Amino acid sequence: MGVALTRSAQWTAAGRGTRTLETTPLNEAILKEIIMFVESFIYKYPQEAHYVFVDPLEWKTNLNPSAFESGYSVSETTVKSEEVDKNGKPLLFLSVPQIKVRSFGQLARLLLIAKNTKFQEAQACVEANRNPIAKILGLDYDTLTEDSSKVNILDKIIKEDDPEIDMKMKIAMLLKQLDLHLLNHSLKHISLEIRLNPGTVKNDIELLKRFSGKGEHTVLEYIDYTSDYEFSNGCRAPPWRQVHGEICYVLVKPHDVETLCVTCSSEGVFLNGGKTEDEGEINYERKGAVYKDLVTFLKEKSAKFSENMSKQEFAFSEEQQKEKDQPNEEPKKEEAITFRKAVTGSDRSTQEKNQINFGKTRMTKRLEPSLNWKATVDSKERRSLVRDSQEEKHIGRLEKARPSVSPGRAQIVRKSAEKIEEIISESSSESEEDEEPPDHRQEANADLPSEYWQIQKLVKYLKGGNQTATVIALCSMKDFNLAHETCQLAIRDVGGLEVLINLLDTDEVKCKIGSLKILKEISHNPQIRRNIVDLGGLPIMVKILDSPYKTLKCLAAETIANVAKFRRARRAVRSHGGITKLVALLDCGQNSTEPAQSSLYETRDMEVARCGALALWSCSKSYANKEAIRKAGGIPLLARLLKTSHENVLIPVVGTLQECASEESYRAAIKAERIIENLVKNLNSENEQLQEHCAMAIYQCAEDEETRDLVRLHGGLKPLASLLNNTDNKERLAAVTGAIWKCSISKENVTKFREYKAIETLVGLLTDQPEEVLVNVVGALGECCQEYENRVIVRKCGGIQPLVNLLVGINQALLVNVTKAVGACALEPESMTIIDRLDGVRLLWSLLKNPHPDVKASAAWALCPCIQNAKDAGEMVRSFVGGLELVVNLLKSDNKEVLASVCAAITNIAKDQENLAVITDHGVVPLLSKLANTNSDKLRHHLAEAISHCCMWGRNRVAFGEHNAVAPLVRYLKSNDTNVHRATAQALYQLSEDADNCITMHENGAVKLLLDMVGSPDQELQEAAAGCISNIRRLALATEKARYT
Amino acid sequence: MDPKALKKLVESISNTVKSFKKSEVECLIRLFHKLVGRADVRLDNVGLDRNAFRGILYSIFGMTDDVLMNRVFFAFDKDNDNCINVKEWVKGLSVFLRGTFEERLKFCFEVYYLNGDGYISREEIFDMLKNSLHQPSSEEETDEGIKELVDITLKKMDYDNDGKISFADFEKAVKEERLLLEVFGPCLPEAKEE
């Protein structure tokens, strides 16, 4: 409350002492909220309502003592409440006109008593008590926002365990919430206010001037300022009026209305009293409503103006279309000319219209491309961008299937808009910006198709007819081609959407059915969807889901499925309880004990379930909805529906599951509900879409080992392998290869795949496939190649070349997988020869420069087997100019995986003496030493190995000691990982050749740890540990000897 | 009432009306009986006249349109004696309450065509729709609006383009879009979920 009151409430500037609140809408809203809070306090928090304030809230009241009734002892000029505190003081004390109140309960009662004047009372109270929180709770609670004080108060609670402090804390929290609420509320108000400034007003007027003059086609007859003098701040109003925010006065003469004298002020535009004839003075008083800008004002005042305005707009958009199409069609050299034409604006009117559009754009606050040539580039880029990201994900198929028939530019733009929306839909994050696609309203006087007028007529009947006429109009409207954009937008533009949505709120079942049948069709259009949401259609449709009429339920769910393609809509469905209701639709009363029910009922129930699943599928693209579906008990119902054989039900069901399987909780539930079995079963279905979604779901779930085993046990690997042979449907292929990739993480599955000859097929898919397929194929091969037999198969099928070719790509996910696969192949010397011949190592090496850490790490891992198995590896490594420096510098990375992989690479590089010398010169020793203090066992393992190999050169052993690498290494011996033990023991053995290091080791208690290691079953470890101990021991003996002789 | 006669009546009606159980038929007869309000007269001669029947349509089935209520009455009154007897009552209600889609279709068509030529003519449609616009505008304008509405309807339902709606037209249109069953005004009780 405090923050909101000091920061957002608008206090009058005048005077110091008692400042008063201005009567602005914002302040009123804030006060109302406070009143509501106080009034509801008694019911919501009855206990806290008795809490006695530290200091009373005090103010001057207008209330008469006589207004108080029961519960108060009333005298002529005083009122005391019968409710008292511990010390017997009344909680409310009024001695005219001063009033003191000391609890929320009394505050609320007071407001009740005040009835009509409660607003004034609240205002007086807030004005008189500028820091209510301090009064209510005491000063230390006032600064509750600071974390430290919160802790202090918490401490107090813990120590004293006093119920009163407990309560105080609760009240403090409540007030804090109210404060936040008020702030949010006032933000809303502030954002509604549009402030004009001299610049925008001037722009508007200048623009309108250009389009004014005699003749039918201008927007205005004339428009001019009343004063020629412009102040330096851009205002033309006299200074004493500027104080009131007024900017300038304009005389406007539209074609069809008398001359208007208009005031432009920072609050908006309004009609003033006009110029007085004799003196030329302006009557400044406001005579009409305030509009947000000049154009809106004029549109309202003059029909002719708005008509001509829209014509200009239309002409402009045609112009733009022409320009837009040109660069696409004409050969490149012409493009420059078009470009120049557009930019220099040899056609003046184009430019002007352009500007008009600028003005409009700003006024209507819509995002539209600014310059013509730029628009072309933008939308192109956007589209290609859109395509990329679309190819990575797999949804929105319903929409793609819908043929788009409308010709011309509008279609192009709309298409891209639609795609943009899809992307938004795909995102699961709830926090991102909700991008609205540009809205294309049909212009009022353009050449409209005949459907437009017919639909307008029908809408008239919807508006003015009784139920019978309405049903006829609805049925007739349904006969139009509602898949056609013209009709969809026509319905909206003549105000049909409002009526259709209104009809849903009536009791007439037939009207509702008819209306939903139309809404269901036109909601395929992304703009219509948004309009439906804006008009509040979703809550009504969600309500219809409760209807006893199955037809209605189905239609409502199907429409929701169409509308909920974007985030705001999905959120609306959830917030109105739609998810629970949709989940309830899935419960189609299917009784497994009674299989032979009346078939009619069953099919209708299945239809309801299908529609419910369809809507859930759309909704499940938001994370919070996935949670809501799970909480509403959707998973068991989906699992049950999976057992049906109705394909059209299965698709949305599997679609929903696949969408939700991105969540860990769902994957667990999918395993628990034994859904995998049915997914596998449906892989064998005839329906490609169903196969795709099943494969996709398996792909999502198979991260889990148990699930991978389940897929195998239920015989899912064979259908997956055989689906690989059909490569026409790329979406399905991507899903199938994805499932194969994840399944092949288990060795047993790989064996099966080899049996089914899937590896050969996968190699065949390495060329001419879209990236999302390639990522999965290469991922699968990477897993398969962990086994020797498969490496041979890949080589024999000629898989090495295409794999190496893919190393030059840019797709990060693909690169990670390719490097892994190439690395796996390099384990086999014969394959390595091929890789070397194809210059694969150089390509891998250059990927170390890739900006993404995953790619870097994966490339570094892949380099290890390459260096191990290449002939003349040392020579090869040296041949990469700057390569060694690059590797050493990667040790500065802060990504653990990159560090571990680079250490591994260095281990291999250091096997060559000459290279070791080079990396030593590049400063590998200090860099490695710096990493020594790590907790990651993986990094420890590879770091220790790298250190042990780097010891082989010059005085590196000594240098490691100097850089304090030895002591941390000793601690590695306490790790639980044998790999770490072995590598560390070897490193320590190497380091112990230096006497100083031996001393450090001894000091850090290495001997005891190493003695344990000697007992290890691992021979290498034994040896290294023993070697190290012997070095330490020898040093000790030598010292002793030296001492005694 | 004589239980024997009642039983006989139930038997005879049950032979023709299959959609009600015998007990239901009996209840309907008793109801009819009560509605007629003259229990002493022999049942097969008495009946509900138009006003009484309209009262029932209004109070029980919530119908309000005078024209249509009259038409429903005539559709019930098979023998055109301006009076609905007990057989017509049960028979009519069987369509009204339990009718199959085909029966309802036929019933609605019967309600809508009045002059008995088996067609719904343009004029008849106009008559039935003339109260369907409740915009406060001049009579002329409203007439114009209704005429257009009639055109829209004919365009939708008159498949053979002869300017009137035959049963075949009607059947085809309703089968395509169930909502058109009561296209010219409500003449059935509120549809229950099938």
PDB file of C-alpha atoms in Angstrom, chain A residues 74-220:
ATOM      1  CA  VAL A  74     -23.096   7.258  21.289  1.00  0.00           C
ATOM      2  CA  SER A  75     -23.302  10.683  22.883  1.00  0.00           C
ATOM      3  CA  GLU A  76     -23.875  14.091  21.374  1.00  0.00           C
ATOM      4  CA  THR A  77     -20.362  14.650  20.096  1.00  0.00           C
ATOM      5  CA  THR A  78     -18.555  11.396  20.769  1.00  0.00           C
ATOM      6  CA  VAL A  79     -18.799   7.797  19.791  1.00  0.00           C
ATOM      7  CA  LYS A  80     -16.989   4.902  21.427  1.00  0.00           C
ATOM      8  CA  SER A  81     -17.023   1.399  20.097  1.00  0.00           C
ATOM      9  CA  GLU A  82     -18.001  -1.341  22.510  1.00  0.00           C
ATOM     10  CA  GLU A  83     -15.187  -3.395  21.133  1.00  0.00           C
ATOM     11  CA  VAL A  84     -12.086  -2.609  23.177  1.00  0.00           C
ATOM     12  CA  ASP A  85      -8.457  -3.635  23.271  1.00  0.00           C
ATOM     13  CA  LYS A  86      -6.584  -5.374  26.088  1.00  0.00           C
ATOM     14  CA  ASN A  87      -6.292  -2.168  28.022  1.00  0.00           C
ATOM     15  CA  GLY A  88      -9.972  -1.389  27.679  1.00  0.00           C
ATOM     16  CA  LYS A  89      -9.530   1.423  25.186  1.00  0.00           C
ATOM     17  CA  PRO A  90     -12.172   1.545  22.482  1.00  0.00           C
ATOM     18  CA  LEU A  91     -11.086   0.507  19.021  1.00  0.00           C
ATOM     19  CA  LEU A  92     -13.050   3.315  17.474  1.00  0.00           C
ATOM     20  CA  PHE A  93     -13.232   6.706  19.023  1.00  0.00           C
ATOM     21  CA  LEU A  94     -14.980   9.663  17.445  1.00  0.00           C
ATOM     22  CA  SER A  95     -15.049  13.101  18.924  1.00  0.00           C
ATOM     23  CA  VAL A  96     -16.418  15.338  16.238  1.00  0.00           C
ATOM     24  CA  PRO A  97     -14.794  15.853  13.833  1.00  0.00           C
ATOM     25  CA  GLN A  98     -11.686  13.819  14.759  1.00  0.00           C
ATOM     26  CA  ILE A  99     -11.936  10.030  14.475  1.00  0.00           C
ATOM     27  CA  LYS A 100      -9.491   7.350  15.590  1.00  0.00           C
ATOM     28  CA  VAL A 101      -9.751   3.785  14.406  1.00  0.00           C
ATOM     29  CA  ARG A 102      -7.574   0.915  15.577  1.00  0.00           C
ATOM     30  CA  SER A 103      -8.632  -2.245  13.795  1.00  0.00           C
ATOM     31  CA  PHE A 104      -9.595  -3.482  10.394  1.00  0.00           C
ATOM     32  CA  GLY A 105     -12.872  -4.720  11.749  1.00  0.00           C
ATOM     33  CA  GLN A 106     -13.796  -1.237  12.873  1.00  0.00           C
ATOM     34  CA  LEU A 107     -12.567   0.278   9.634  1.00  0.00           C
ATOM     35  CA  ALA A 108     -14.806  -2.000   7.668  1.00  0.00           C
ATOM     36  CA  ARG A 109     -17.814  -1.274   9.890  1.00  0.00           C
ATOM     37  CA  LEU A 110     -17.128   2.394   9.583  1.00  0.00           C
ATOM     38  CA  LEU A 111     -17.190   2.133   5.817  1.00  0.00           C
ATOM     39  CA  LEU A 112     -20.479   0.300   6.067  1.00  0.00           C
ATOM     40  CA  ILE A 113     -21.907   3.032   8.235  1.00  0.00           C
ATOM     41  CA  ALA A 114     -20.600   5.727   5.927  1.00  0.00           C
ATOM     42  CA  LYS A 115     -22.550   4.194   3.037  1.00  0.00           C
ATOM     43  CA  ASN A 116     -22.582   6.887   0.360  1.00  0.00           C
ATOM     44  CA  THR A 117     -19.829   8.936   1.807  1.00  0.00           C
ATOM     45  CA  LYS A 118     -17.422   6.064   2.232  1.00  0.00           C
ATOM     46  CA  PHE A 119     -15.415   7.266  -0.686  1.00  0.00           C
ATOM     47  CA  GLN A 120     -14.839  10.619   0.969  1.00  0.00           C
ATOM     48  CA  GLU A 121     -14.012   8.908   4.254  1.00  0.00           C
ATOM     49  CA  ALA A 122     -11.468   6.657   2.596  1.00  0.00           C
ATOM     50  CA  GLN A 123      -9.945   9.615   0.841  1.00  0.00           C
ATOM     51  CA  ALA A 124      -9.736  11.621   4.044  1.00  0.00           C
ATOM     52  CA  CYS A 125      -8.190   8.667   5.838  1.00  0.00           C
ATOM     53  CA  VAL A 126      -5.571   8.095   3.180  1.00  0.00           C
ATOM     54  CA  GLU A 127      -4.767  11.783   3.025  1.00  0.00           C
ATOM     55  CA  ALA A 128      -4.376  12.142   6.744  1.00  0.00           C
ATOM     56  CA  ASN A 129      -2.353   8.965   7.196  1.00  0.00           C
ATOM     57  CA  ARG A 130       0.413   9.135   4.704  1.00  0.00           C
ATOM     58  CA  ASN A 131       2.140   6.114   6.072  1.00  0.00           C
ATOM     59  CA  PRO A 132      -0.621   3.727   7.098  1.00  0.00           C
ATOM     60  CA  ILE A 133       1.590   0.667   7.318  1.00  0.00           C
ATOM     61  CA  ALA A 134       3.802   2.216   9.961  1.00  0.00           C
ATOM     62  CA  LYS A 135       0.737   3.102  11.954  1.00  0.00           C
ATOM     63  CA  ILE A 136      -0.890  -0.236  11.621  1.00  0.00           C
ATOM     64  CA  LEU A 137       2.102  -2.463  12.233  1.00  0.00           C
ATOM     65  CA  GLY A 138       4.718  -0.256  13.778  1.00  0.00           C
ATOM     66  CA  LEU A 139       7.754   1.329  12.173  1.00  0.00           C
ATOM     67  CA  ASP A 140       9.886  -1.760  11.744  1.00  0.00           C
ATOM     68  CA  TYR A 141       7.353  -3.289   9.393  1.00  0.00           C
ATOM     69  CA  ASP A 142       7.249  -0.282   7.196  1.00  0.00           C
ATOM     70  CA  THR A 143      10.314  -1.268   5.240  1.00  0.00           C
ATOM     71  CA  LEU A 144       9.280  -4.797   4.723  1.00  0.00           C
ATOM     72  CA  THR A 145      10.431  -4.709   1.168  1.00  0.00           C
ATOM     73  CA  GLU A 146      14.027  -5.043   2.210  1.00  0.00           C
ATOM     74  CA  ASP A 147      15.060  -8.629   2.553  1.00  0.00           C
ATOM     75  CA  SER A 148      17.153  -7.982   5.614  1.00  0.00           C
ATOM     76  CA  SER A 149      14.246  -6.702   7.631  1.00  0.00           C
ATOM     77  CA  LYS A 150      12.177  -9.634   6.520  1.00  0.00           C
ATOM     78  CA  VAL A 151      14.841 -11.862   7.966  1.00  0.00           C
ATOM     79  CA  ASN A 152      14.866  -9.817  11.145  1.00  0.00           C
ATOM     80  CA  ILE A 153      11.183 -10.191  11.560  1.00  0.00           C
ATOM     81  CA  LEU A 154      11.350 -13.862  10.778  1.00  0.00           C
ATOM     82  CA  ASP A 155      14.005 -14.162  13.441  1.00  0.00           C
ATOM     83  CA  LYS A 156      11.736 -12.507  15.908  1.00  0.00           C
ATOM     84  CA  ILE A 157       8.977 -14.905  15.103  1.00  0.00           C
ATOM     85  CA  ILE A 158      11.223 -17.854  15.574  1.00  0.00           C
ATOM     86  CA  LYS A 159      12.612 -16.601  18.834  1.00  0.00           C
ATOM     87  CA  GLU A 160       9.535 -15.321  20.516  1.00  0.00           C
ATOM     88  CA  ASP A 161       6.958 -17.524  18.926  1.00  0.00           C
ATOM     89  CA  ASP A 162       4.418 -14.878  19.766  1.00  0.00           C
ATOM     90  CA  PRO A 163       1.017 -15.306  18.123  1.00  0.00           C
ATOM     91  CA  GLU A 164       0.639 -11.578  17.821  1.00  0.00           C
ATOM     92  CA  ILE A 165       3.792 -11.217  15.791  1.00  0.00           C
ATOM     93  CA  ASP A 166       2.638 -14.077  13.716  1.00  0.00           C
ATOM     94  CA  MET A 167      -0.524 -12.183  12.994  1.00  0.00           C
ATOM     95  CA  LYS A 168       1.359  -8.990  12.359  1.00  0.00           C
ATOM     96  CA  MET A 169       3.420 -10.797   9.840  1.00  0.00           C
ATOM     97  CA  LYS A 170       0.337 -12.075   8.124  1.00  0.00           C
ATOM     98  CA  ILE A 171      -1.187  -8.633   7.992  1.00  0.00           C
ATOM     99  CA  ALA A 172       2.045  -7.226   6.705  1.00  0.00           C
ATOM    100  CA  MET A 173       1.966  -9.765   3.933  1.00  0.00           C
ATOM    101  CA  LEU A 174      -1.642  -8.960   3.119  1.00  0.00           C
ATOM    102  CA  LEU A 175      -0.872  -5.278   2.929  1.00  0.00           C
ATOM    103  CA  LYS A 176       2.092  -6.017   0.757  1.00  0.00           C
ATOM    104  CA  GLN A 177      -0.141  -7.955  -1.584  1.00  0.00           C
ATOM    105  CA  LEU A 178      -2.593  -5.103  -1.671  1.00  0.00           C
ATOM    106  CA  ASP A 179       0.240  -2.763  -2.457  1.00  0.00           C
ATOM    107  CA  LEU A 180       1.353  -4.865  -5.373  1.00  0.00           C
ATOM    108  CA  HIS A 181      -2.192  -5.163  -6.557  1.00  0.00           C
ATOM    109  CA  LEU A 182      -2.648  -1.418  -6.436  1.00  0.00           C
ATOM    110  CA  LEU A 183       0.547  -0.860  -8.344  1.00  0.00           C
ATOM    111  CA  ASN A 184      -0.502  -3.248 -11.039  1.00  0.00           C
ATOM    112  CA  HIS A 185      -3.868  -1.643 -11.144  1.00  0.00           C
ATOM    113  CA  SER A 186      -2.505   1.837 -11.523  1.00  0.00           C
ATOM    114  CA  LEU A 187      -0.130   0.624 -14.207  1.00  0.00           C
ATOM    115  CA  LYS A 188      -3.111  -0.506 -16.193  1.00  0.00           C
ATOM    116  CA  HIS A 189      -4.616   2.913 -15.834  1.00  0.00           C
ATOM    117  CA  ILE A 190      -1.470   4.713 -16.748  1.00  0.00           C
ATOM    118  CA  SER A 191      -0.970   2.616 -19.828  1.00  0.00           C
ATOM    119  CA  LEU A 192      -4.448   3.566 -20.985  1.00  0.00           C
ATOM    120  CA  GLU A 193      -3.638   7.207 -20.972  1.00  0.00           C
ATOM    121  CA  ILE A 194      -2.365   8.425 -24.248  1.00  0.00           C
ATOM    122  CA  ARG A 195      -0.323  11.490 -24.108  1.00  0.00           C
ATOM    123  CA  LEU A 196       0.057  13.591 -27.170  1.00  0.00           C
ATOM    124  CA  ASN A 197       3.076  15.820 -27.598  1.00  0.00           C
ATOM    125  CA  PRO A 198       3.643  18.801 -29.848  1.00  0.00           C
ATOM    126  CA  GLY A 199       5.700  16.734 -32.256  1.00  0.00           C
ATOM    127  CA  THR A 200       3.013  14.147 -32.980  1.00  0.00           C
ATOM    128  CA  VAL A 201       0.317  16.760 -33.245  1.00  0.00           C
ATOM    129  CA  LYS A 202       2.413  18.763 -35.670  1.00  0.00           C
ATOM    130  CA  ASN A 203       3.094  15.709 -37.785  1.00  0.00           C
ATOM    131  CA  ASP A 204      -0.574  14.868 -37.949  1.00  0.00           C
ATOM    132  CA  ILE A 205      -1.534  18.356 -38.971  1.00  0.00           C
ATOM    133  CA  GLU A 206       1.209  18.608 -41.577  1.00  0.00           C
ATOM    134  CA  LEU A 207       0.155  15.327 -43.096  1.00  0.00           C
ATOM    135  CA  LEU A 208      -3.486  16.241 -43.169  1.00  0.00           C
ATOM    136  CA  LYS A 209      -2.610  19.573 -44.741  1.00  0.00           C
ATOM    137  CA  ARG A 210      -1.028  17.845 -47.664  1.00  0.00           C
ATOM    138  CA  PHE A 211      -4.193  15.953 -48.345  1.00  0.00           C
ATOM    139  CA  SER A 212      -6.503  18.872 -47.943  1.00  0.00           C
ATOM    140  CA  GLY A 213      -7.852  21.179 -50.576  1.00  0.00           C
ATOM    141  CA  LYS A 214     -10.770  21.531 -52.926  1.00  0.00           C
ATOM    142  CA  GLY A 215     -12.166  18.537 -54.721  1.00  0.00           C
ATOM    143  CA  GLU A 216     -13.867  15.310 -53.861  1.00  0.00           C
ATOM    144  CA  HIS A 217     -10.852  13.192 -53.141  1.00  0.00           C
ATOM    145  CA  THR A 218      -9.077  15.193 -50.514  1.00  0.00           C
ATOM    146  CA  VAL A 219      -9.667  14.262 -46.920  1.00  0.00           C
ATOM    147  CA  LEU A 220     -10.467  17.782 -45.716  1.00  0.00           C
TER     148      LEU A 220
END
